[in-house]
C-alpha cells in the first residue's frame, strides 16, 4: 500500500470518528482545490489528518487503534500455531487449550529454530521459513501415521 493510500485510509477513518458531514468534507477538499481525497498529495493529507487528530484530542477522544495485525504479527501467530500443532502431533503438548506452559515451550522452540534468545527478535522472513518447515514436518507425521494405519 502506498503512502498516499495509507493517508487516504487514515483520513477517512478520522473523518468518520469526528462525525464530519459530507458537505463539510467537500468544504475541506475545496479549500485544497480538489474534489476528492484521491486528488490530494501526501503532505496535504497529512495536514488534514493532523488537524483531525488535534480535534479528537481536544474532545477527549483518541483515535481508535487499528485491530488489523501487521504482517510480522500475522507471521508470529502462524509460526506459533505451526509449532504448536507439530508438538501436539508428537505428543509433547495437548492438542487444544494451550496454557502458559505450552506457549512458553512453543516460543522457546521457535527461538531455538531461529537461533535467537527472544521470540520478538525473529525477523519476518525467518518466521515464514520456520512456519513452512514445521508445517511440513506435521504433514510428514500425518502421512506416516496414515501409512501405518493402512498397512
Coordinates of C-alpha atoms in Angstrom, one line a residue:
X1 CA 0.0 0.0 0.0
X2 CA 1.4 3.4 -1.0
X3 CA 1.9 6.2 1.5
X4 CA -0.9 8.2 -0.2
X5 CA -3.3 5.2 0.0
X6 CA -2.4 4.8 3.7
X7 CA -3.0 8.5 4.4
X8 CA -6.3 8.4 2.5
X9 CA -7.4 5.5 4.6
X10 CA -6.4 7.3 7.8
X11 CA -8.2 10.4 6.7
X12 CA -11.5 8.6 6.1
X13 CA -11.2 6.9 9.5
X14 CA -10.6 10.2 11.2
X15 CA -13.5 11.9 9.3
X16 CA -15.8 9.2 10.5
X17 CA -14.6 9.4 14.1
X18 CA -15.1 13.2 14.0
X19 CA -18.5 12.8 12.5
X20 CA -17.7 15.2 9.6
X21 CA -20.7 15.5 7.3
X22 CA -20.5 15.1 3.5
X23 CA -20.8 18.9 3.0
X24 CA -18.0 19.6 5.5
X25 CA -15.8 17.0 3.7
X26 CA -16.5 18.8 0.4
X27 CA -15.6 22.1 2.0
X28 CA -12.3 20.7 3.3
X29 CA -11.4 19.3 -0.1
X30 CA -12.4 22.5 -1.9
X31 CA -10.1 24.5 0.5
X32 CA -7.3 22.5 -1.1
X33 CA -8.7 23.0 -4.6
X34 CA -9.7 19.4 -5.1
X35 CA -12.9 17.4 -5.1
X36 CA -11.7 14.1 -3.7
X37 CA -9.1 12.9 -1.2
X38 CA -7.6 10.9 -4.1
X39 CA -6.6 14.2 -5.8
X40 CA -4.5 15.3 -2.8
X41 CA -0.8 14.6 -2.2
X42 CA 0.6 13.0 1.0
X43 CA 1.6 16.3 2.5
X44 CA -2.0 17.7 2.2
X45 CA -3.5 14.5 3.5
X46 CA -1.1 14.7 6.5
X47 CA -2.1 18.2 7.3
X48 CA -5.8 17.4 7.4
X49 CA -5.1 14.2 9.4
X50 CA -3.0 16.2 11.9
X51 CA -5.9 18.7 12.3
X52 CA -8.4 15.9 12.8
X53 CA -6.1 14.3 15.4
X54 CA -6.0 17.6 17.3
X55 CA -9.8 17.9 17.1
X56 CA -10.2 14.4 18.6
X57 CA -7.7 15.1 21.3
X58 CA -9.5 18.4 22.3
X59 CA -12.8 16.5 22.5
X60 CA -11.1 13.9 24.7
X61 CA -11.4 11.2 22.1
X62 CA -8.3 9.3 21.0
X63 CA -8.4 7.8 17.5
X64 CA -9.1 4.1 17.7
X65 CA -6.1 1.9 17.0
X66 CA -6.3 -0.5 14.1
X67 CA -7.3 -4.0 15.1
X68 CA -5.6 -5.4 12.0
X69 CA -2.4 -7.2 12.6
X70 CA 0.8 -6.3 10.9
X71 CA 2.5 -8.8 8.6
X72 CA 5.0 -9.5 11.3
X73 CA 2.3 -10.1 13.9
X74 CA 0.5 -12.4 11.5
X75 CA 3.7 -14.4 10.8
X76 CA 4.4 -14.7 14.6
X77 CA 0.9 -16.1 15.1
X78 CA 1.2 -18.6 12.2
X79 CA 4.6 -19.7 13.4
X80 CA 3.4 -20.3 16.9
X81 CA 0.4 -22.3 15.6
X82 CA 2.5 -24.4 13.3
X83 CA 5.0 -25.3 16.1
X84 CA 2.1 -26.0 18.5
X85 CA 0.4 -28.3 16.0
X86 CA 3.6 -30.2 15.4
X87 CA 4.3 -30.6 19.2
X88 CA 0.8 -31.8 19.7
X89 CA 1.2 -34.4 16.9
X90 CA 4.4 -35.5 18.6
X91 CA 2.5 -35.8 21.9
X92 CA 4.7 -33.2 23.6
X93 CA 1.7 -30.9 24.4
X94 CA -2.1 -31.3 24.4
X95 CA -3.9 -30.8 21.1
X96 CA -6.0 -27.9 22.3
X97 CA -6.4 -25.4 25.1
X98 CA -2.8 -24.4 25.4
X99 CA -1.8 -22.7 28.6
X100 CA 1.2 -20.6 29.6
X101 CA 3.5 -23.6 29.8
X102 CA 2.6 -24.8 26.3
X103 CA 3.0 -21.2 24.9
X104 CA 6.5 -20.9 26.5
X105 CA 7.5 -24.3 25.0
X106 CA 6.3 -23.1 21.6
X107 CA 8.1 -19.8 21.7
X108 CA 11.3 -21.4 23.0
X109 CA 11.1 -23.9 20.2
X110 CA 10.8 -21.1 17.7
X111 CA 13.8 -19.3 19.3
X112 CA 15.9 -22.4 19.0
X113 CA 14.9 -22.9 15.4
X114 CA 15.8 -19.3 14.6
X115 CA 18.9 -19.2 16.8
X116 CA 17.8 -16.2 18.8
X117 CA 17.2 -15.5 22.5
X118 CA 13.8 -13.8 22.3
X119 CA 10.8 -14.6 20.1
X120 CA 10.5 -10.9 19.1
X121 CA 14.0 -11.0 17.6
X122 CA 12.9 -13.4 14.8
X123 CA 12.6 -11.5 11.5
X124 CA 9.6 -11.9 9.2
X125 CA 11.4 -14.0 6.6
X126 CA 12.7 -16.4 9.2
X127 CA 9.3 -16.7 10.8
X128 CA 7.8 -17.7 7.5
X129 CA 10.6 -20.2 6.9
X130 CA 10.1 -21.8 10.3
X131 CA 6.4 -22.0 9.8
X132 CA 6.9 -23.7 6.4
X133 CA 9.3 -26.3 7.9
X134 CA 7.1 -27.1 10.9
X135 CA 4.0 -27.4 8.8
X136 CA 5.9 -29.8 6.5
X137 CA 7.1 -31.9 9.5
X138 CA 3.5 -32.1 10.8
X139 CA 2.3 -33.3 7.3
X140 CA 5.1 -35.9 7.3
X141 CA 3.9 -37.2 10.7
X142 CA 0.3 -37.3 9.5
X143 CA 1.3 -39.2 6.3
X144 CA 3.4 -41.7 8.2
X145 CA 0.5 -42.4 10.6
X146 CA -1.9 -42.9 7.7
X147 CA 0.6 -45.3 6.0
X148 CA 1.0 -47.3 9.3
X149 CA -2.8 -47.4 9.8
X150 CA -3.4 -48.6 6.3
X151 CA -0.8 -51.4 6.3

